[in-house]
Coordinates of C-alpha atoms and ligand atoms in Angstrom, one line a residue:
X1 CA -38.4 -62.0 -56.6
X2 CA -37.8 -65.6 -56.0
X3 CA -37.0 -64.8 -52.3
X4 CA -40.1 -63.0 -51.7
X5 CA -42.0 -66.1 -49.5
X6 CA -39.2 -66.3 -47.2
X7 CA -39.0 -62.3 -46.7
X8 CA -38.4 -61.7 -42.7
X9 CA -40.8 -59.7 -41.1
X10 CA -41.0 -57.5 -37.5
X11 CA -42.6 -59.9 -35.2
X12 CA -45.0 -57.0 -33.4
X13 CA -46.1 -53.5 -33.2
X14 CA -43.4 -51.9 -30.5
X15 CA -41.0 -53.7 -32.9
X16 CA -41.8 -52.1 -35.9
X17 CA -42.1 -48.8 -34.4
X18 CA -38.4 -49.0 -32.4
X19 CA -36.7 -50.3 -35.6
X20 CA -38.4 -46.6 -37.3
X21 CA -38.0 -44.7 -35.0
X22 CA -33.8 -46.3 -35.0
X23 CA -33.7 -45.1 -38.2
X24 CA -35.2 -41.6 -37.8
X25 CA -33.4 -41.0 -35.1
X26 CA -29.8 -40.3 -36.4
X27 CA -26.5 -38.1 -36.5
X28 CA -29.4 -35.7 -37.9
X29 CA -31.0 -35.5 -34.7
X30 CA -28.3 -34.9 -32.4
X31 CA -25.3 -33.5 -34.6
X32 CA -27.6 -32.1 -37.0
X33 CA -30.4 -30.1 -35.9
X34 CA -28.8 -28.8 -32.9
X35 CA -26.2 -26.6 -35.4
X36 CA -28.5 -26.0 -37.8
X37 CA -31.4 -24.5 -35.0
X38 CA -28.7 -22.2 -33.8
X39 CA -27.2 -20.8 -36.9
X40 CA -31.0 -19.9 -38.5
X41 CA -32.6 -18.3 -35.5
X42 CA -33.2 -21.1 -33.0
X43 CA -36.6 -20.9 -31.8
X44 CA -38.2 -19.2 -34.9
X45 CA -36.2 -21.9 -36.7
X46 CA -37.5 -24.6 -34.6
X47 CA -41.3 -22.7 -35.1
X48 CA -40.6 -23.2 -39.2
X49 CA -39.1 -27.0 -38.6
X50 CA -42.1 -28.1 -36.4
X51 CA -44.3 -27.1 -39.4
X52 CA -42.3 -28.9 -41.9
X53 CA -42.2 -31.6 -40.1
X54 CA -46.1 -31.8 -39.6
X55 CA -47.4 -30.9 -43.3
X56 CA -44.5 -32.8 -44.8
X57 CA -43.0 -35.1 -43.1
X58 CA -45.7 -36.6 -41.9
X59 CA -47.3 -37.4 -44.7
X60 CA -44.8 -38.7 -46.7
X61 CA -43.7 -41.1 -43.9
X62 CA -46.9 -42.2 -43.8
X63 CA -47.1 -43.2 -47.7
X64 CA -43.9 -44.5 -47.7
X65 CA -44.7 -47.0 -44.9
X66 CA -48.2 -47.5 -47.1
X67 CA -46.5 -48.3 -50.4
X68 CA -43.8 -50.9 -48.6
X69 CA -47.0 -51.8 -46.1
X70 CA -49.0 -52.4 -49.4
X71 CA -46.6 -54.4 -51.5
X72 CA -44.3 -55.7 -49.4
X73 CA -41.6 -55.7 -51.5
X74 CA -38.2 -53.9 -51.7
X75 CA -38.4 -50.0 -52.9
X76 CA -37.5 -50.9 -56.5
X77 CA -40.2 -53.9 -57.0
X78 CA -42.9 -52.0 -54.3
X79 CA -43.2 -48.9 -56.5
X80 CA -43.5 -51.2 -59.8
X81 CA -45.8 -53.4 -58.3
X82 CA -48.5 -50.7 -57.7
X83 CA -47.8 -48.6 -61.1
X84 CA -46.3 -50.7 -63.8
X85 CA -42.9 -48.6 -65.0
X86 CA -42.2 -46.6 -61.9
X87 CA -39.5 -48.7 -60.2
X88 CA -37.0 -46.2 -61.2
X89 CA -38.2 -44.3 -58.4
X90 CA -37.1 -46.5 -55.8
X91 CA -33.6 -47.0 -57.9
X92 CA -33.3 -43.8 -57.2
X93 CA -33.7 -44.4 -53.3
X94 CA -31.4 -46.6 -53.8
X95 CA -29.0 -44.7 -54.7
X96 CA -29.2 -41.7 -53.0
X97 CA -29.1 -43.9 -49.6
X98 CA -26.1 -45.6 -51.0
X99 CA -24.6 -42.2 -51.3
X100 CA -25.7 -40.6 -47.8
X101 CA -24.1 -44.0 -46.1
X102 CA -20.7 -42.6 -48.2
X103 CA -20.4 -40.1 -45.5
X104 CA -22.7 -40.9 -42.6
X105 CA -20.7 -44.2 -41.9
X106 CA -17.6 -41.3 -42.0
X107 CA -19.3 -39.1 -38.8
X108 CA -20.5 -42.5 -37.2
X109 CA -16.9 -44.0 -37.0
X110 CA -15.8 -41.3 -35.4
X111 CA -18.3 -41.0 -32.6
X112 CA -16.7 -44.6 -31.5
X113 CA -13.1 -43.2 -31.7
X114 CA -14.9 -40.3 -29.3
X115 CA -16.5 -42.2 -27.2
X116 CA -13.3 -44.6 -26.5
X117 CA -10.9 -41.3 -26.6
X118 CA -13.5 -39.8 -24.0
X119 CA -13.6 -42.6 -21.7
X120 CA -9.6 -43.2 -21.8
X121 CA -9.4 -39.2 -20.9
X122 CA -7.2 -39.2 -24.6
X123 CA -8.6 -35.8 -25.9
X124 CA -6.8 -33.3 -24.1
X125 CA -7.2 -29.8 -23.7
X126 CA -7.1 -28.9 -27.3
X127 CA -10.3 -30.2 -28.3
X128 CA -10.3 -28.6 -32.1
X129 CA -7.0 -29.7 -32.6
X130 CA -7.9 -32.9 -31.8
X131 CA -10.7 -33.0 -34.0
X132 CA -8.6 -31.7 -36.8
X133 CA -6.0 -34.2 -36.2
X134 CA -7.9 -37.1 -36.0
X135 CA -10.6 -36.3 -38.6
X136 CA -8.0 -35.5 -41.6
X137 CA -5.3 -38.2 -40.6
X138 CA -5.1 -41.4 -42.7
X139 CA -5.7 -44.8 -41.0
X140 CA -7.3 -43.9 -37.4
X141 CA -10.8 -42.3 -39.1
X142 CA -10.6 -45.4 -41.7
X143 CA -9.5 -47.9 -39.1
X144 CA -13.1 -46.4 -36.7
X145 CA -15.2 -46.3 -39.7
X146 CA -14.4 -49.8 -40.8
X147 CA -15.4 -51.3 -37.4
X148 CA -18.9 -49.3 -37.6
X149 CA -19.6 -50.5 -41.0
X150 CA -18.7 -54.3 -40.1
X151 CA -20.9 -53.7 -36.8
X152 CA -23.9 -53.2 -39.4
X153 CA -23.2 -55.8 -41.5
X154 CA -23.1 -58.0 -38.5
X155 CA -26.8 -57.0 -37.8
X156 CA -27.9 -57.0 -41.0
X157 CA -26.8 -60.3 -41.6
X158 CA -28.7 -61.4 -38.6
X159 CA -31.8 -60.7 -40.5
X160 CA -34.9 -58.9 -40.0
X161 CA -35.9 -59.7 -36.7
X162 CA -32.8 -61.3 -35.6
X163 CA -30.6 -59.0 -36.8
X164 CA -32.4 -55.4 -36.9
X165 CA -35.4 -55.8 -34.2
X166 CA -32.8 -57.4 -31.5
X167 CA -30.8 -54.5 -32.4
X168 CA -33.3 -52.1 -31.9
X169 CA -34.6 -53.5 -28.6
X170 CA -31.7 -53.3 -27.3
X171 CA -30.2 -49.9 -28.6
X172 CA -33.3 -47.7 -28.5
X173 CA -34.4 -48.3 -24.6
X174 CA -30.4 -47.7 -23.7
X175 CA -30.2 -44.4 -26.1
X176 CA -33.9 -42.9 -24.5
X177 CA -32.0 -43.6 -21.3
X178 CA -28.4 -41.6 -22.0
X179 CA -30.5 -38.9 -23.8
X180 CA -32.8 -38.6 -20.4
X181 CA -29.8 -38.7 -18.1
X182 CA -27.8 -36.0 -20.0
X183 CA -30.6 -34.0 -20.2
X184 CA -31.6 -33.9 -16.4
X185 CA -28.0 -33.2 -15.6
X186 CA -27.9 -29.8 -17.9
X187 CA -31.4 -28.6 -16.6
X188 CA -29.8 -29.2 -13.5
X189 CA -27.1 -26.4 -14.0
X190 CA -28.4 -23.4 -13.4
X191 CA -26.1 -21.4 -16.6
X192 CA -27.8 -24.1 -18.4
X193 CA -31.1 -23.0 -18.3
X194 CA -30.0 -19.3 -18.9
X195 CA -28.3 -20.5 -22.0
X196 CA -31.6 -22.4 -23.0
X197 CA -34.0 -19.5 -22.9
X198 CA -31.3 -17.4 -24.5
X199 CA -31.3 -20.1 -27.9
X200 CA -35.0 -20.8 -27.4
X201 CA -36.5 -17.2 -27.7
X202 CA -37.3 -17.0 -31.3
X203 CA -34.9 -14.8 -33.3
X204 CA -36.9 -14.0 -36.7
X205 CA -34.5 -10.9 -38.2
X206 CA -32.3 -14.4 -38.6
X207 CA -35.0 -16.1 -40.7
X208 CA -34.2 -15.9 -43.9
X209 CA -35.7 -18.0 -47.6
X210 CA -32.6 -20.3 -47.0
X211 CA -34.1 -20.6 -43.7
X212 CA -37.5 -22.3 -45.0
X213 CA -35.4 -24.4 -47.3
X214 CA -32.7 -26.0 -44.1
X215 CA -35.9 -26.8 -42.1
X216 CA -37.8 -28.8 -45.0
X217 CA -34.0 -30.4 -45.7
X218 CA -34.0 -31.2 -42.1
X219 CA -37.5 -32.4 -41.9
X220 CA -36.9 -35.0 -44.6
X221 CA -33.5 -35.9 -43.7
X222 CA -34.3 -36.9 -40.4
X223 CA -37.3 -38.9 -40.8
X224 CA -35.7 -40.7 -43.3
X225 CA -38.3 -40.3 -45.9
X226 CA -37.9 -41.0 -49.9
X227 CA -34.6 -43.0 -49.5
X228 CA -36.5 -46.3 -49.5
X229 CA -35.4 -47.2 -45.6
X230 CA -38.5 -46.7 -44.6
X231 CA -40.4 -48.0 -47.3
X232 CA -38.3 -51.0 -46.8
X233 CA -39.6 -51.2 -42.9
X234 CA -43.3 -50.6 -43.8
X235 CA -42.6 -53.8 -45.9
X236 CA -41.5 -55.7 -42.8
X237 CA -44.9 -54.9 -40.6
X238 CA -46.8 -57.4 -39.5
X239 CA -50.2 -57.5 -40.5
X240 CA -52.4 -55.1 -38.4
X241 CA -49.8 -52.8 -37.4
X242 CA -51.2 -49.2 -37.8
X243 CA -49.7 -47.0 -40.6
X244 CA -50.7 -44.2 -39.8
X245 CA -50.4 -44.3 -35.4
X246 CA -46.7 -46.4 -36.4
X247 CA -45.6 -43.0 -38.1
X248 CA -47.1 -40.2 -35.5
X249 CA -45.5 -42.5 -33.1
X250 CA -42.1 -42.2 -35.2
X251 CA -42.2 -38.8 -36.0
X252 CA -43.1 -37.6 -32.2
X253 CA -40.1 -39.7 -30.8
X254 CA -37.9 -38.1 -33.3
X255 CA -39.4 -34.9 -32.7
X256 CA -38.8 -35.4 -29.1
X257 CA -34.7 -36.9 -29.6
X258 CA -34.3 -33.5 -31.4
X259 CA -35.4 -31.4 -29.0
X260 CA -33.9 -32.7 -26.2
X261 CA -30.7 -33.0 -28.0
X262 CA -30.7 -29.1 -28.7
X263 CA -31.5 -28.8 -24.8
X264 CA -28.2 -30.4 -23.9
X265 CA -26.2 -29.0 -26.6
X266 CA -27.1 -25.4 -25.9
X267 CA -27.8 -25.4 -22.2
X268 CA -23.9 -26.3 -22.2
X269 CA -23.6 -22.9 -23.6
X270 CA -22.3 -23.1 -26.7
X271 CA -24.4 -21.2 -28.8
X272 CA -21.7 -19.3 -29.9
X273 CA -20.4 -22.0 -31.8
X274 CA -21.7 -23.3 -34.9
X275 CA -21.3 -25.7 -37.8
X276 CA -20.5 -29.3 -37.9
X277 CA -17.9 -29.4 -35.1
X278 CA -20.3 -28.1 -32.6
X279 CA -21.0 -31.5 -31.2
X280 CA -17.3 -32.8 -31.7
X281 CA -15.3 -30.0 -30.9
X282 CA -17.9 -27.5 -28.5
X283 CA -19.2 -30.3 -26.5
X284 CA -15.8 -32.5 -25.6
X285 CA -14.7 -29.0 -24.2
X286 CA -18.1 -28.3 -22.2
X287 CA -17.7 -31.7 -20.4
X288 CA -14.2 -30.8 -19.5
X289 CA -15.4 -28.0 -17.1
X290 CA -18.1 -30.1 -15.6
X291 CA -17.8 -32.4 -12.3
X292 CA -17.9 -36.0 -13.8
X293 CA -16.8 -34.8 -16.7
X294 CA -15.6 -37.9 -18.6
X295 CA -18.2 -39.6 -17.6
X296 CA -20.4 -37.5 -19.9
X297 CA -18.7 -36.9 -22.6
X298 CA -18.7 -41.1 -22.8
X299 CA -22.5 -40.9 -23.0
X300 CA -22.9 -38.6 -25.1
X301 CA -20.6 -40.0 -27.6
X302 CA -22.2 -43.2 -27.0
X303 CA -25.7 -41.7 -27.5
X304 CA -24.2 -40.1 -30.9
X305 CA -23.1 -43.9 -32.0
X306 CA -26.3 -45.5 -31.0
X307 CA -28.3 -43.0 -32.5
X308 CA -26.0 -43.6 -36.0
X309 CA -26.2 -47.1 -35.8
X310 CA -29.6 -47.7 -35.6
X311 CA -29.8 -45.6 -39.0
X312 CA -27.4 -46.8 -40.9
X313 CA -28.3 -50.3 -40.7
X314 CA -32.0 -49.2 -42.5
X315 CA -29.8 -47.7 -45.1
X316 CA -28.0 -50.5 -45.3
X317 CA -31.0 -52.9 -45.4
X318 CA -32.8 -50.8 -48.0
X319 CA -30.2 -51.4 -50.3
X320 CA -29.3 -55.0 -49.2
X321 CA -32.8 -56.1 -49.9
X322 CA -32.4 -55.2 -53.3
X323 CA -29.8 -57.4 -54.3
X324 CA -32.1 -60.4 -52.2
X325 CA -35.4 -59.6 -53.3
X326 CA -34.0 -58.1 -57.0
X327 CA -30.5 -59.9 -58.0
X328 CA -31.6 -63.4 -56.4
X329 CA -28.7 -63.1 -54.1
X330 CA -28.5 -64.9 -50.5
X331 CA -28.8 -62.7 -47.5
X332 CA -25.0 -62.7 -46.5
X333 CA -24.0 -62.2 -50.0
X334 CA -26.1 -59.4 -50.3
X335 CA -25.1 -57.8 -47.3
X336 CA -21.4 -58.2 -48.4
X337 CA -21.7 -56.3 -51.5
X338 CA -23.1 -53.6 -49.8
X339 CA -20.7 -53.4 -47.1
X340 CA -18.1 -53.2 -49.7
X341 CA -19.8 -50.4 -51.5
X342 CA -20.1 -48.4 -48.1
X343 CA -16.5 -49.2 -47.5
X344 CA -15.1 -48.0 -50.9
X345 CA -17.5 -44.7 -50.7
X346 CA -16.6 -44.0 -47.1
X347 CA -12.8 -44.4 -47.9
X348 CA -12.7 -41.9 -50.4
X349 CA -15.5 -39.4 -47.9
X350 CA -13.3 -39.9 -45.1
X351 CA -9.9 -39.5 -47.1
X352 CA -11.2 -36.3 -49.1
X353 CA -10.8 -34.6 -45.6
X354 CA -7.0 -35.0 -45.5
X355 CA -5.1 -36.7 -48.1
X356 CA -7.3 -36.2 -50.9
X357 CA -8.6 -32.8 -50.0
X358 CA -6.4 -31.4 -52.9
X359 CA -9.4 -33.1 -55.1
X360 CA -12.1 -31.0 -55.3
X361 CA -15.3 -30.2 -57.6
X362 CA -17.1 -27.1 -57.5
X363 CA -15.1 -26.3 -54.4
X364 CA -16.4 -29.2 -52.9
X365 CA -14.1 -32.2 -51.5
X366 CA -16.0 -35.6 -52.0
X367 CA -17.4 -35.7 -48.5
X368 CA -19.4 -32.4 -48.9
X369 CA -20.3 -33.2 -52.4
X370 CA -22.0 -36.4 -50.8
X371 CA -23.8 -34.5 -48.5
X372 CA -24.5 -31.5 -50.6
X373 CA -25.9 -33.6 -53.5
X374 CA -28.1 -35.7 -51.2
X375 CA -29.7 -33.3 -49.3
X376 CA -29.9 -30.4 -51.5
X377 CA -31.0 -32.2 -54.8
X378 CA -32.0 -35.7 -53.7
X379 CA -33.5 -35.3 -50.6
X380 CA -36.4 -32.5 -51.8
X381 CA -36.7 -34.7 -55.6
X382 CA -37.8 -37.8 -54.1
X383 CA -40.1 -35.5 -51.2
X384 CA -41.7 -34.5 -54.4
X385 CA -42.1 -38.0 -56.6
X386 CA -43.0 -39.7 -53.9
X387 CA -46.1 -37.3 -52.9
X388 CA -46.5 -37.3 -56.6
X389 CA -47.2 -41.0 -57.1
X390 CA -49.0 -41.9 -54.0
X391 CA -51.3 -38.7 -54.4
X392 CA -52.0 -38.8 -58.2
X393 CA -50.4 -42.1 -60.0
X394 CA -51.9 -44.5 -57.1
X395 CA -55.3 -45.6 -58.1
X396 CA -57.3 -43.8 -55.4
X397 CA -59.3 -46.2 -54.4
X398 CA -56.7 -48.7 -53.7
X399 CA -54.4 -46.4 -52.0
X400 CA -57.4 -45.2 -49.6
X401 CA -58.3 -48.9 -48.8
X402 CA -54.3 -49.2 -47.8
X403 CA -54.4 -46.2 -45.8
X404 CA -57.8 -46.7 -43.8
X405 CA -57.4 -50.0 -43.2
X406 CA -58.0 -51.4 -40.0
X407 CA -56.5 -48.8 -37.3
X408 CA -55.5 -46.7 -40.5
X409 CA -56.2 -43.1 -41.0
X410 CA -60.0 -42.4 -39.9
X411 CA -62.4 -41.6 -42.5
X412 CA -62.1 -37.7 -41.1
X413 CA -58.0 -37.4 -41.3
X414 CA -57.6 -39.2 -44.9
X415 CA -58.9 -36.3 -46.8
X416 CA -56.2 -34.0 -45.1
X417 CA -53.4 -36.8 -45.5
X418 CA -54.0 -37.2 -49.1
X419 CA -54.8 -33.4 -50.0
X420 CA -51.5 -32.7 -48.6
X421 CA -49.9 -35.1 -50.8
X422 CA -51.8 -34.2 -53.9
X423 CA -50.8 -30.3 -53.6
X424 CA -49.2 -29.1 -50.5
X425 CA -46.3 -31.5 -50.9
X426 CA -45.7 -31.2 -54.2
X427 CA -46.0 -27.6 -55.0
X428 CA -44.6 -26.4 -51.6
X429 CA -41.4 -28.7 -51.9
X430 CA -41.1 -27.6 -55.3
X431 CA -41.4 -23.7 -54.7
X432 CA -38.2 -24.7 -51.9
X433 CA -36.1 -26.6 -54.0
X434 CA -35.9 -24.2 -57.0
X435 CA -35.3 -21.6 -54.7
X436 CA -32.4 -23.9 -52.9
X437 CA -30.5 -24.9 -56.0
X438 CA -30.4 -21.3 -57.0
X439 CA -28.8 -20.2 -54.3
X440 CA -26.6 -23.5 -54.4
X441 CA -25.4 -22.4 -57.6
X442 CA -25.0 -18.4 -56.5
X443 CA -23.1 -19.5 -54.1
X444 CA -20.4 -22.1 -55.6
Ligands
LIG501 N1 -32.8 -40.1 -40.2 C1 -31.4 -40.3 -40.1 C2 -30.9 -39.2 -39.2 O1 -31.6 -38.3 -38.8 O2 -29.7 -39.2 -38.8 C3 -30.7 -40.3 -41.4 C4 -31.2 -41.2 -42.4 C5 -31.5 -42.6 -42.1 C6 -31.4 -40.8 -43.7 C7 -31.9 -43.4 -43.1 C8 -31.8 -41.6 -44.7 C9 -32.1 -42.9 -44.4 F1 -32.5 -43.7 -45.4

């Protein structure tokens, strides 16, 4: 609390909206949504997403950025400054982001041991094997992992706008560039755009309940909302920057990386493939067919570890700002301890995939029991407590005020906003996640 006069701040508008959009725009984009799309329909899939995203998403980015916007404070102090006894909900933030940087730093380290093995021509011509060697081996997966997570506490300790907005000045522009580039060259082939139509005609027999419930996952996961990242960034704007335009402008860009991403991906013609190694295993392969080949497969590896690093290091923040703002730490002593957190956690994610895959709970090595937990229980909880409290436990008048302030929400669109909160949110996230953990639990 003693820290909160010197808090650092984004100096502008464009930087506020490239430091969200960094930490939308993720592994969930690009690794993500493109498997998901094609193992639940594709376009119908894309049809159910695109409404997710819009009448839940949305919303609940935008009163995440409010309540940080509001209060400026971390998530723990933001959410008991504006209802007395309800910081536990951004503990809970807390951890859950501690827990999803357990295994995201785990995929990010190795899209840098991808991106070096692609531009060294070190893969070879048996691309799962490679994948299965390297990802359940001992030291190389630590060894790549380590470097990412020391590359975001080098940021992070360069503080808010020296640290994060240089970051994301220089990283977004360069990924928007790769992702443009590899996405002219696969509309270029001509069995790229066959392959495209193929995925993109909307398949409905494949939509299924389980469907509904992987888009609203998706939704949430990749905009980042209820893990206290982005309530941590709304705290950094700078007076006068729009809430409401800051979040359409995040959630279109994101929208946008997503698509584009499941352009490449599938106009390389791997639809057949599914599941997580469709980006590590599927696409090494595609690249090795093509003229330039190497070249390629370096940017789109690189895009991958851009598009990781500009997320993890809101993760990382959100949780580093609570030992600043909350245990009166210093910035770099902050930082540390959560670096060494993400270190211990990611050790054990990445070493449950080889060594340590003998340990298992409900079937589930720690790795997937990371992921599993976050986005099947966490992920739709906090949806649902944080529409809860800005719809019904914030006092209305204060959280309209917040929201329609200057170049907020106009006075026609902040009925819809907050009735979506106050029911659709709630009640529709709810109906999903009951139906999601008992299928969870059919299926263990
Ligand atoms: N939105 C990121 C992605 O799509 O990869 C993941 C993420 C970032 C989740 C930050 C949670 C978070 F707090």
């Amino acid at each position: 609390m003693a820290n909160t006069e010197k808090r650092g701040g984004f100096g502008g508008k464009m930087a506020a909206i490239l430091a969200a959009a960094g930490s939308a725009i993720g592994l969930g984009n690009i690794w993500r949504f493109p498997y998901i799309t094609s193992e639940n329909g594709g376009g119908a899939f894309i049809l159910i997403y695109l409404g997710c995203i819009l009448f839940l998403g949305l919303p609940l980015l935008i009163a995440e950025f409010a309540v940080g916007h509001n209060t400026k404070k971390n998530p723990i102090d933001a959410f008991a400054t504006i209802k007395r006894g309800w910081g536990w909900l951004g503990a809970m933030g807390i951890i859950s982001v501690t827990l999803i940087m357990g295994y995201y730093f785990v995929i990010a380290g190795w899209t840098l041991n991808y991106t070096i093995a692609s531009a060294t021509n070190a893969i070879g011509g048996d691309f799962g094997g490679f994948f299965q060697t390297f990802t359940t081996g001992t030291w190389m997966p630590l060894l790549f992992t380590y470097i990412f997570i020391l590359a975001n506490h080098f940021i992070i300790t360069g503080g808010v706008q020296g640290g994060i907005e240089k970051a994301s000045k220089i990283m977004m522009p360069l990924l928007f560039a790769i992702l443009v580039a590899l996405a002219i060259y696969s509309l270029w082939m001509p069995e790229g755009r066959e392959a495209l139509t193929n995925v993109f005609t909307p398949d409905f027999s494949m939509v299924t309940g389980k469907s509904f419930l992987a888009a609203m996952g998706q939704a949430f996961f990749t905009l980042s909302v209820g893990m206290g990242a982005m309530l941590i960034y709304g705290s950094y704007f700078k007076d006068g920057t729009k809430i409401a335009g800051t979040a359409i402008s995040v959630v279109s860009l994101d929208t946008i990386v997503a698509l584009m991403a499941a352009v490449i991906i599938f106009s390389a013609g791997v639809e057949n493939e599914s599941g997580p190694q469709l980006a590590f295993v599927a696409m090494p392969k595609v690249f090795s067919t093509m003229p330039m080949g190497g070249v390629w497969s370096t940017l789109f590896f690189l895009l991958l570890g851009l598009a990781a690093l500009s997320s993890t290091i809101s993760m990382h923040e959100a949780v580093t700002s609570y030992f600043v703002e909350k245990r009166g730490m210093s910035r770099r002593k902050g930082a540390w301890v959560v670096t060494i957190v993400a270190i211990v956690l990611a050790s054990a994610a990445s070493l449950s995939l080889g060594d340590w895959s003998g340990y298992t709970l409900a079937g589930m090595n720690f790795f997937s029991l990371l992921d599993n937990f976050t986005s099947i229980v966490m992920l739709p909880l906090l949806g649902i407590l944080t529409a809860i409290f800005v719809g019904w436990i914030w006092k209305k008048e204060d959280m309209r005020k917040e929201l329609t302030a200057e170049g907020g929400v106009d006075k026609a669109t902040y009925p819809v906003i907050r009735f979506l909160l106050r029911y659709v949110c709630p009640l529709l996230v709810s109906v999903v996640f009951v139906f999601g953990i008992i299928d969870f639990i059919k299926n263990l």
